[in-house]
XYZ file of C-alpha atoms in Angstrom:
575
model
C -54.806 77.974 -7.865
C -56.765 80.093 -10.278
C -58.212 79.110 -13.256
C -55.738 79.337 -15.422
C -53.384 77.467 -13.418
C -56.225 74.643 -13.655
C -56.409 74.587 -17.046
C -52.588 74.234 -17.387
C -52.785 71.500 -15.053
C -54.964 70.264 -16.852
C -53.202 70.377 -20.497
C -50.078 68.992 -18.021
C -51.966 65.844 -16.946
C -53.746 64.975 -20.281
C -57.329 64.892 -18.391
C -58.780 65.521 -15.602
C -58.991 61.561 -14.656
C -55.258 61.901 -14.923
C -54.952 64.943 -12.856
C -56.839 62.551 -9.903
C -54.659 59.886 -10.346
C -51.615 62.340 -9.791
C -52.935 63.714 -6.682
C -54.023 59.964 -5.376
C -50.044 59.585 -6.151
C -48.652 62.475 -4.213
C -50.955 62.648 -1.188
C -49.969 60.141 1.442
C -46.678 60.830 1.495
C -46.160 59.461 -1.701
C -44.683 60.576 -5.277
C -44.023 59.211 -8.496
C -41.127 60.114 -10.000
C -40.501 60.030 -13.700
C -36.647 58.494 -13.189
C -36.599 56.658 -9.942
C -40.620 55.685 -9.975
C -42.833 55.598 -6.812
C -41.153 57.380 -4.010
C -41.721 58.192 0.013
C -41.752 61.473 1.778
C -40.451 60.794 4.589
C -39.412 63.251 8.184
C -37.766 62.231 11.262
C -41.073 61.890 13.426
C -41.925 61.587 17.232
C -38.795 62.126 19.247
C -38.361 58.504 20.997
C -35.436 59.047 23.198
C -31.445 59.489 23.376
C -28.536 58.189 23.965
C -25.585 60.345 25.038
C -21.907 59.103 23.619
C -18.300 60.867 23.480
C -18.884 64.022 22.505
C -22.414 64.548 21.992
C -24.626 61.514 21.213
C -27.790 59.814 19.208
C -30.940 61.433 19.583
C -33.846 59.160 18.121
C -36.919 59.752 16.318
C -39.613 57.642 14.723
C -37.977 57.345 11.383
C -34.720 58.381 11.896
C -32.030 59.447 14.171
C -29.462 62.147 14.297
C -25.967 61.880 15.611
C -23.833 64.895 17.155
C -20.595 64.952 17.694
C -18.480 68.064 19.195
C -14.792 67.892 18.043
C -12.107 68.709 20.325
C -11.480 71.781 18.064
C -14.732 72.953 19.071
C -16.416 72.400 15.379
C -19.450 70.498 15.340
C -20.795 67.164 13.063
C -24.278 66.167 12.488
C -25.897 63.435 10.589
C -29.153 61.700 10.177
C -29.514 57.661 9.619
C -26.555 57.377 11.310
C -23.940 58.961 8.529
C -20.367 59.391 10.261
C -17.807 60.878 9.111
C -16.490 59.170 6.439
C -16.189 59.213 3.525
C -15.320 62.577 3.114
C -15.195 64.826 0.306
C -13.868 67.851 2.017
C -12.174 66.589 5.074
C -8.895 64.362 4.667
C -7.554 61.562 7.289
C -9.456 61.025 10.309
C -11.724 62.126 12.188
C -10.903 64.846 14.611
C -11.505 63.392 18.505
C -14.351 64.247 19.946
C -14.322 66.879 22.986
C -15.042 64.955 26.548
C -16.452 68.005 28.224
C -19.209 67.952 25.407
C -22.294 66.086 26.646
C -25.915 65.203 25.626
C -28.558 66.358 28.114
C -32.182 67.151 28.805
C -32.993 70.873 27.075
C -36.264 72.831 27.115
C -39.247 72.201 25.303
C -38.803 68.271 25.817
C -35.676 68.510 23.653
C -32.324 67.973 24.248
C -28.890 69.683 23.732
C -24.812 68.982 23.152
C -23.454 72.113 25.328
C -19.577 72.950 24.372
C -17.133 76.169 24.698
C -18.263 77.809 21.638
C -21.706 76.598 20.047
C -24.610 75.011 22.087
C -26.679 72.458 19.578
C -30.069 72.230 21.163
C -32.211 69.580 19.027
C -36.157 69.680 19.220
C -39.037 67.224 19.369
C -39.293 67.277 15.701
C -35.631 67.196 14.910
C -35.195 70.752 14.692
C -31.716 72.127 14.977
C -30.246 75.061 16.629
C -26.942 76.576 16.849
C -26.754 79.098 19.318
C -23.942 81.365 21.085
C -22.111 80.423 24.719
C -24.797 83.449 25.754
C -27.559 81.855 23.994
C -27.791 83.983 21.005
C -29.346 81.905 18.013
C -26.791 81.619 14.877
C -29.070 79.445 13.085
C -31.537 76.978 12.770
C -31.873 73.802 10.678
C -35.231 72.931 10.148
C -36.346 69.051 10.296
C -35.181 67.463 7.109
C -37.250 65.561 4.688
C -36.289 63.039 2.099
C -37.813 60.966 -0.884
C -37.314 57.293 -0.374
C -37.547 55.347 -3.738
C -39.644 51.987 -3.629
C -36.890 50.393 -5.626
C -34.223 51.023 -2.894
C -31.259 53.258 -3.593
C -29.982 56.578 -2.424
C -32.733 58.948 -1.001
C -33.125 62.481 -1.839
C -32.655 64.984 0.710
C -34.018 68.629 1.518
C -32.538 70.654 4.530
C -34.164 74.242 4.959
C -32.641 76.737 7.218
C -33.441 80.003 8.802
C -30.764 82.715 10.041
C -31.000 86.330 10.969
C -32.752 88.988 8.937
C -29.167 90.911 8.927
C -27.390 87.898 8.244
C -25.032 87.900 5.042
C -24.000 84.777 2.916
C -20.444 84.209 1.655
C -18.397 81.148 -0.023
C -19.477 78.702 -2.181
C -15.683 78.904 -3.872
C -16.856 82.796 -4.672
C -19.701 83.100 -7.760
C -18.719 85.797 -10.234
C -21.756 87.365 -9.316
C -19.884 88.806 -5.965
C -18.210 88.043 -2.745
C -21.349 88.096 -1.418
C -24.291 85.565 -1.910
C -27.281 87.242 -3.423
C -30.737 85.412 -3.192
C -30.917 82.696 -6.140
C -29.912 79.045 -6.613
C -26.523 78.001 -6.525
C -25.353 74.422 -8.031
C -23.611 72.050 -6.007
C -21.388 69.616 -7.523
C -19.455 67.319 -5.444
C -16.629 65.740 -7.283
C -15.071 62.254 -6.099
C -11.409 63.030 -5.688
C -9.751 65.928 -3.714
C -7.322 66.999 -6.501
C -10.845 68.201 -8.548
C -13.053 69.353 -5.366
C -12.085 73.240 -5.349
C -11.664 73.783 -9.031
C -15.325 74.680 -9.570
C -15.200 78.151 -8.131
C -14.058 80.016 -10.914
C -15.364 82.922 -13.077
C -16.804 80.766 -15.106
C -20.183 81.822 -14.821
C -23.569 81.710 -12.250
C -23.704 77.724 -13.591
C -20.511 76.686 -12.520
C -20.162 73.818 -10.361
C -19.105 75.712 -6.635
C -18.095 74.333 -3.026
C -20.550 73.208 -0.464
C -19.293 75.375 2.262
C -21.308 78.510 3.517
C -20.183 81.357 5.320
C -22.635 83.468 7.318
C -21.793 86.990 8.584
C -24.562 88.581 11.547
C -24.752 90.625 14.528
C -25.022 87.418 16.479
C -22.018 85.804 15.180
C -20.410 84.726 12.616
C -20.352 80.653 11.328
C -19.903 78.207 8.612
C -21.679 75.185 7.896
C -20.368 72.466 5.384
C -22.508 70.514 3.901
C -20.674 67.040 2.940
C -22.715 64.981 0.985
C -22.006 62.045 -1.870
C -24.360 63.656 -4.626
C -25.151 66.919 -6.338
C -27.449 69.300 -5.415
C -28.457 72.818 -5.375
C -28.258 75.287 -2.113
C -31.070 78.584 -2.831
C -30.287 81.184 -0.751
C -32.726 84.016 0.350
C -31.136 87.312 2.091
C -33.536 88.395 4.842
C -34.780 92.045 5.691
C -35.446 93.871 8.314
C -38.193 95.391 9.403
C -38.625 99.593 9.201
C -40.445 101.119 11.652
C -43.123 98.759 13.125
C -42.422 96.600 10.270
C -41.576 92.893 11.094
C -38.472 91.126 9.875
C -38.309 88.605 7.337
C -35.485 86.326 8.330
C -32.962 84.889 5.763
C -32.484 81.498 5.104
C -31.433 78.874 2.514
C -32.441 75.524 1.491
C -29.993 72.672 0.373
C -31.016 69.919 -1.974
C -29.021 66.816 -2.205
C -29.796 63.719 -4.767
C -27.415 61.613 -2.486
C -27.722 61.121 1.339
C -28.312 60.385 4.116
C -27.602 64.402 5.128
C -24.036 65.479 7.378
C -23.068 68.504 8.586
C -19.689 70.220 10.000
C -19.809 73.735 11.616
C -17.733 76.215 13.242
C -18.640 79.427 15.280
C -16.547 82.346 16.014
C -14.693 85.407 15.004
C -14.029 85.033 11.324
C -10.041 84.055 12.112
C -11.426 81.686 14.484
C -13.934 80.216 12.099
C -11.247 80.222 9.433
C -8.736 78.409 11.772
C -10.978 75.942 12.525
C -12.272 75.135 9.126
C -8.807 74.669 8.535
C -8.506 72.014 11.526
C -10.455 70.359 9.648
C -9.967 70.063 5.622
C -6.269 69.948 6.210
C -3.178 72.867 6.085
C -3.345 74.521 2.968
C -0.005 73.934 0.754
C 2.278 76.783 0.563
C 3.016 77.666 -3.124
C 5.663 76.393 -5.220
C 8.634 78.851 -5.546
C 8.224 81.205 -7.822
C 4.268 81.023 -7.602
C 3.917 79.007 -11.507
C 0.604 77.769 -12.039
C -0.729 75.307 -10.162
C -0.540 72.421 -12.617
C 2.906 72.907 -11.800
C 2.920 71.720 -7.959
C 0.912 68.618 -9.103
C 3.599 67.893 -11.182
C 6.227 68.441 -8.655
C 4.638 66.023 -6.928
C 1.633 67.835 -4.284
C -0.033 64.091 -4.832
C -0.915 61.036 -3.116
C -1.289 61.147 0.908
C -1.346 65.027 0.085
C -4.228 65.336 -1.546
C -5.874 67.564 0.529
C -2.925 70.602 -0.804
C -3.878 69.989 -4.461
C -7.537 71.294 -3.525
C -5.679 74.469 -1.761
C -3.566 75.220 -4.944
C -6.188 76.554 -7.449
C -6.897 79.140 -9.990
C -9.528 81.055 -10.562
C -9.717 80.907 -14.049
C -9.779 83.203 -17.086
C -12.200 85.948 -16.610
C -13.101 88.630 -19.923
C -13.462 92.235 -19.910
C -14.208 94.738 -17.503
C -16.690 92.505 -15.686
C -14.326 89.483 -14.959
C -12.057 92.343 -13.302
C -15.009 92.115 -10.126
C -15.707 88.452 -11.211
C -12.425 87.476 -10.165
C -12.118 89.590 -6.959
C -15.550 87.604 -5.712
C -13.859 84.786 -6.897
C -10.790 85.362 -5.042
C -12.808 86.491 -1.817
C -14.881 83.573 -2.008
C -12.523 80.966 -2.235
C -10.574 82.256 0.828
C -13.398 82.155 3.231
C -13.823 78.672 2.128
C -10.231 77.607 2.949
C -8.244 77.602 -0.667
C -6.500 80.811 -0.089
C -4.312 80.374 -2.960
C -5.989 81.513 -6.120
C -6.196 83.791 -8.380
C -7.369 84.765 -12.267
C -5.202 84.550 -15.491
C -4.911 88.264 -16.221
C -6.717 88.946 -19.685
C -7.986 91.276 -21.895
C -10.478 88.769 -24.494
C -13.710 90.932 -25.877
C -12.691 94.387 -25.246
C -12.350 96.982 -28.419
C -9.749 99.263 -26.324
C -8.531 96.430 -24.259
C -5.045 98.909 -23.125
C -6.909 100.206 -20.568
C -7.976 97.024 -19.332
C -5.214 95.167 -19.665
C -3.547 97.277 -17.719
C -5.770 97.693 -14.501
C -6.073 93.422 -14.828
C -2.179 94.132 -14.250
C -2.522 96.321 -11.273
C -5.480 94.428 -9.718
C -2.926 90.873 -10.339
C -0.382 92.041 -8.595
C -1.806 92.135 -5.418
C -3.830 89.027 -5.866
C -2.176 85.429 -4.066
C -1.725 83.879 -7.588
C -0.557 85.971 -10.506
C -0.844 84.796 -14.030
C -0.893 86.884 -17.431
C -2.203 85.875 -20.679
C -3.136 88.013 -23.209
C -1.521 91.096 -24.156
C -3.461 94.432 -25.187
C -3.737 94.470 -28.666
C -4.677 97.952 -29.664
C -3.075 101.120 -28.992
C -1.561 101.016 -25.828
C -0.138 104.742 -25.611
C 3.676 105.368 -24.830
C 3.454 105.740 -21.133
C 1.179 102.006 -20.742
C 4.340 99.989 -20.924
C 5.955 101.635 -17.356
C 3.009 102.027 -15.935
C 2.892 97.890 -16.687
C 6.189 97.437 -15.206
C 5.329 99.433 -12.529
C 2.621 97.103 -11.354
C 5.589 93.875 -11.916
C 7.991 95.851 -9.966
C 5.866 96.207 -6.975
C 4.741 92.440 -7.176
C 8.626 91.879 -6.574
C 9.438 94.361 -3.807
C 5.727 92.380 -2.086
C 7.609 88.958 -2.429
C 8.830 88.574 1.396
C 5.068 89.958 2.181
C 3.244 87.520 0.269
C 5.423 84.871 1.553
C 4.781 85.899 4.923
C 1.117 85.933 3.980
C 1.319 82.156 2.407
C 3.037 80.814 6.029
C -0.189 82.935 7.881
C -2.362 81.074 5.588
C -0.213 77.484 6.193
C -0.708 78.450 10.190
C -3.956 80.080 10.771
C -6.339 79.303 7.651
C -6.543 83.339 7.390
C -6.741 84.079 3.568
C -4.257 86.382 1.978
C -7.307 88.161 0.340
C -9.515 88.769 2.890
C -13.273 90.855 2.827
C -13.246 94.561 4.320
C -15.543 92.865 7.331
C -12.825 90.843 8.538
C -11.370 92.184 11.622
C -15.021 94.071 11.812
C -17.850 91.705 10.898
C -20.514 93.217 12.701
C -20.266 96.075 10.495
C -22.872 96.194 8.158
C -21.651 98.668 5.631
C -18.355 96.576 5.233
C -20.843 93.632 5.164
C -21.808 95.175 1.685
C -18.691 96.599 0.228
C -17.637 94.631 -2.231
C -14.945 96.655 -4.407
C -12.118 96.598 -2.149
C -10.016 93.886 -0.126
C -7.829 93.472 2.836
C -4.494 92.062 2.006
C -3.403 89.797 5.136
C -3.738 92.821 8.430
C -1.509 95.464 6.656
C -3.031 96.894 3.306
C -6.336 97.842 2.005
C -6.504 97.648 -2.160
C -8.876 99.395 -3.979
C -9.053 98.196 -7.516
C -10.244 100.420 -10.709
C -13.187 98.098 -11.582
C -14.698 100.665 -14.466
C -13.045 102.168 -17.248
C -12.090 105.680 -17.388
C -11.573 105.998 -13.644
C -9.466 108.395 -12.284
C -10.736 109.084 -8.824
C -12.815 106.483 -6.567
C -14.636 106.122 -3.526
C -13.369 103.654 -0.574
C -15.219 102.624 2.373
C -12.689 102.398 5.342
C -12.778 100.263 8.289
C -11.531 101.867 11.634
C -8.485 103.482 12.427
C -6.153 105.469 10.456
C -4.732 104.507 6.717
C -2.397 106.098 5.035
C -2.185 106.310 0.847
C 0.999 104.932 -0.108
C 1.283 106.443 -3.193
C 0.553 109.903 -1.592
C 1.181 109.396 1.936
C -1.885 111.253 3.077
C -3.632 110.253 5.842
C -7.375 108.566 6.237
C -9.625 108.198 9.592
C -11.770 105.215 9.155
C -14.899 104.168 9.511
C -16.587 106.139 6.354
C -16.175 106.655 2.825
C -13.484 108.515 1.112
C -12.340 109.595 -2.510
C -8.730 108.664 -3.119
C -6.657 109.444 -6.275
C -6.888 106.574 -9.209
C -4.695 107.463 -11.625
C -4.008 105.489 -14.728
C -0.321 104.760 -13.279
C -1.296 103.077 -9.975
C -4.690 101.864 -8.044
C -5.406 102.902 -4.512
C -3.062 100.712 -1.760
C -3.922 102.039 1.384
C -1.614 100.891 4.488
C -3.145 100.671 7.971
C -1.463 103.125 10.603
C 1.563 101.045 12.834
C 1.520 98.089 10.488
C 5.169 96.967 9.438
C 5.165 94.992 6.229
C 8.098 93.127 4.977
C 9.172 94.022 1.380
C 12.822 93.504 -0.863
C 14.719 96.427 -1.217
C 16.801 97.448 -4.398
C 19.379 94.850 -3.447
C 17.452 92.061 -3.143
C 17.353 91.930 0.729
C 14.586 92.061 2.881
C 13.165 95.334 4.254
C 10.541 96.623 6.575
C 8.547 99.476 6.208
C 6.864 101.074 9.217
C 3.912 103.193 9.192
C 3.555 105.542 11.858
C 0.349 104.150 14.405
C -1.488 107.277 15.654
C -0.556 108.909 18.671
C -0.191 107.164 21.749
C -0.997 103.682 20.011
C 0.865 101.205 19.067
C 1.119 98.909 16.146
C 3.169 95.728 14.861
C 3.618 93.272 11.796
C 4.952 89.705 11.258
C 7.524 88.386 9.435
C 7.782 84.844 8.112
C 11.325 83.826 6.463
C 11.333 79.917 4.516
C 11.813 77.975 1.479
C 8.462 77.947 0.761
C 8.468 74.285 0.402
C 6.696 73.636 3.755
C 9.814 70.918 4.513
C 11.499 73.516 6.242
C 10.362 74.785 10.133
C 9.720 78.361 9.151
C 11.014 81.026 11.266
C 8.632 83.724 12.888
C 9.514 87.472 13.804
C 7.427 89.951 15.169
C 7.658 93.417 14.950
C 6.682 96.405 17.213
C 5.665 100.114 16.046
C 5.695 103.124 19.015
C 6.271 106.546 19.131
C 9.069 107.573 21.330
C 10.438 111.070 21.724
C 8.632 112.516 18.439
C 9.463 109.552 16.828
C 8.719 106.270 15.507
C 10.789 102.999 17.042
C 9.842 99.587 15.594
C 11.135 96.554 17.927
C 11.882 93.137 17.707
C 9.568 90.786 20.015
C 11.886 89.038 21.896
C 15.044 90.784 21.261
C 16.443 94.253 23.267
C 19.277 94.802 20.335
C 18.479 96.472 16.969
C 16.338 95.655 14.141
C 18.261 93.311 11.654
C 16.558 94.672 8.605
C 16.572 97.978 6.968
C 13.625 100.194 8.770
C 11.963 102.808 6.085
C 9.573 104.692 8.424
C 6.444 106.176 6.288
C 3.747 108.428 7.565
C 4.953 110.640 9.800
């Protein structure tokens, strides 16, 4: 401290006397706190010994003790003070079973470890936490916790630090407008007591808006995400890491999580992101598939999405109203955000508030909506909107229709698998770091890649590609992936890109169901999915897969399963 920071301390305290009798209060492991009065630092100690159980087991430390528990689904709990399971704010019913082959034993360093098929949890002298990789690669590592005890009794006050990769990425938190990804800065964390509010706090309502506890981490070593279930609110700072150039050392990432109510618990899953995502979903509960039609979701509660299923009113959100040009990204990282923490229903009400020449706007929010899970509109443009805005409007609604048996499809994936409907560019490819970073384009479900006009006056834009061919449908010209490309943005459409062999299910002028093939490259093959139901989730859906092959200079899609012909119109594109 310098001496101006004395002096302030000083002025802070009142007098020096009173600046001793502050630091007489803090040191020992002691604090007094203006609200709750004297409190207790307090961390888990010596390591005393452990006690293996189903699943895992209780290791023990002076002051505390922390339970693990491996899941037959292969996520993993932890808790300290002996926390279980429940209650829950994020996870419905009961507990999953834990996995018998999981077992506590001796690990290096005088520690020990839970051992399962997809994470190892090795836990140090000092309480120290690692999740590491079947080959022993380290995911992450929770540092021993400390809390504040008040002398008065009551709920202590928890601090978990953490330290990840120096490439590592963050993701979730119900999607801050800020972007899909997680920037370093400090993130609120507001827990709410029923399941039909839990979810609603990640819209575009600003950087102070109340988000989800759940954190997804993208890195070379792997990809995970860690829940953090706790009865209070909080705040979770996150700090990117960076590598070092040259000789240069890295500076690893990391985040810190503080919780007013405890003790601290702790769910995570490891794997491929459709892994992680399935597995999440394992856990928090099916997400509901949307009401017919796809009306706003006040309109499924009504319909009665209630009572023992709960758990689908926190799956059946919106994003919120987002204004101007900026809400147009806003609600894309809002979007993203909330899929990759299991609500992959959402999406923004389509406005045009605070814009002077809002026909523009209005008009990409239009394009952009239409290829978003949930599509609402609001506002209309209210200046001059030029005589060819209206088709170019309809346009947009048109191809929303002929998408219907897609999306549906894409809701029943979602119902299945956990997979989001909007998905990041990283997703079949998350150990590549410039998708990592791209954050102005989208997956929808395996098939398309959507480029949104996020600026006005765009005509033309750059999009990064993942690997493999893709094909423009509104031009048809072909794309070779990875790198970045400038594709045709004209006022009347936004960039769709459709990976080469995919087969997407669409409705045709007559209302039936179509499929349309693009051509995989030469010598490959390709395939889609097609998911035919009510939509009302009472109803056993029925699955059809589709193949794509060249054959004799041309193009055959196949049933799985089935030797006759294709029951559906075929519309083969890209050749």
């Amino acid at each position: 401290m310098d001496g101006h920071g004395l002096v302030r301390s000083v002025k802070l305290m009142g007098s020096v006397g009173g600046m001793r009798t502050a630091w007489r209060s803090w040191r020992g492991d002691s604090w007094v706190s203006p609200q709750r009065g004297p409190e207790l630092a307090r961390v888990p100690g010596a390591l005393l010994g452990a006690e293996p159980g189903p699943g895992g087991g209780v290791v023990r430390f002076a002051r505390s003790e922390l339970s693990i528990r491996v899941a037959a689904g292969g996520a993993v709990f932890w808790s300290w003070d002996g926390a279980g399971g429940r209650p829950s704010h994020g996870l419905p019913g009961t507990e999953p079973a834990p996995d018998p082959r999981a077992r506590l034993e001796p690990g290096t360093d005088g520690g020990w470890q839970v051992v399962s098929e997809r994470l190892t949890v090795s836990v140090s002298r000092v309480g120290a936490v690692e999740l590491r990789t079947p080959g022993g690669v380290r995911l992450r590592r929770e540092l021993p916790p400390r809390w504040w005890e008040a002398a008065g009794g009551g709920p202590a006050r928890w601090v978990q630090r953490s330290q990840l990769p120096a490439d590592a990425r963050f993701f979730g938190l119900g999607g801050p407008p800020s972007g899909p990804r997680l920037r370093s800065g400090a993130y609120p964390l507001v827990v709410a007591t029923d399941a039909g509010r839990y979810g609603r706090g990640g819209g575009a309502g600003g950087p102070s808006a109340p988000v989800l506890p759940v954190q997804f981490v993208v890195s070379d070593a792997g990809t995970h995400l860690v829940f953090y279930d706790s009865t209070g609110t909080g705040r979770m700072t996150i700090r990117e890491g960076e590598e070092g150039a040259g000789s240069g050392h890295d500076r690893p990432g990391g985040s810190e999580v503080r919780m007013d109510g405890g003790p601290l618990r702790c769910w995570a899953v490891a794997g491929t992101p459709a892994r992680v995502l399935r597995g999440w979903t394992g856990l928090a509960g099916a997400p509901a598939l949307p009401p017919p039609g796809a009306p706003e979701p006040r309109h499924a509660v009504e319909g009665g999405v209630g009572g023992e299923r709960e758990r689908d009113v926190r799956r059946i959100v919106s994003g919120g109203a987002a204004d101007g040009w900026p809400g147009l990204r806003a609600a894309l990282a809002t979007v993203i955000g909330l899929g990759l923490c299991g609500v992959p229903y959402s999406g923004p009400e389509l406005s045009a508030f605070g814009d002077v020449d809002s026909s523009e706007l209005y008009l990409r929010w239009l394009q952009l909506g239409a290829r978003l899970p949930l599509f609402r509109t609001g506002a209309v443009a209210r200046n001059g909107t030029g005589e060819e805005m209206p088709a170019y409007g309809r346009a947009a609604l048109l191809e929303r229709e002929r998408l219907g048996p897609y999306f549906l499809t894409l809701a029943h994936v979602a119902r299945l698998t956990g997979a989001p409907y909007v998905r990041p560019l990283w997703w079949d490819a998350p150990r590549d770091r410039a998708l990592r970073d791209c954050e102005d384009a989208f997956l929808l479900g395996d098939g398309l890649l959507v480029a949104p006009v996020l600026e006005p006056g765009t005509v033309r834009r750059t999009v990064r590609l993942p690997r493999g061919r893709w094909y423009d449908t509104g031009t048809g010209r072909s794309y070779e992936g990875p790198g970045r490309v400038t594709v045709e943005a004209p006022l009347s459409r936004i960039p769709v890109l459709a990976r080469a062999g995919v087969v997407i299910p669409v409705r045709g002028d007559d209302g039936g169901t179509e499929l349309e093939a693009w051509a995989p490259r030469p010598g490959r093959r390709g395939g889609g999915v097609l998911v035919r139901g009510a939509g009302t989730g009472r109803e056993k859906p029925v699955v059809e897969r589709f193949r794509t092959r060249w054959e004799d200079g041309r193009v055959v899609v196949e049933r799985d399963g089935h030797a006759g012909p294709v029951p559906y119109p075929v519309r083969v594109r890209g050749v």
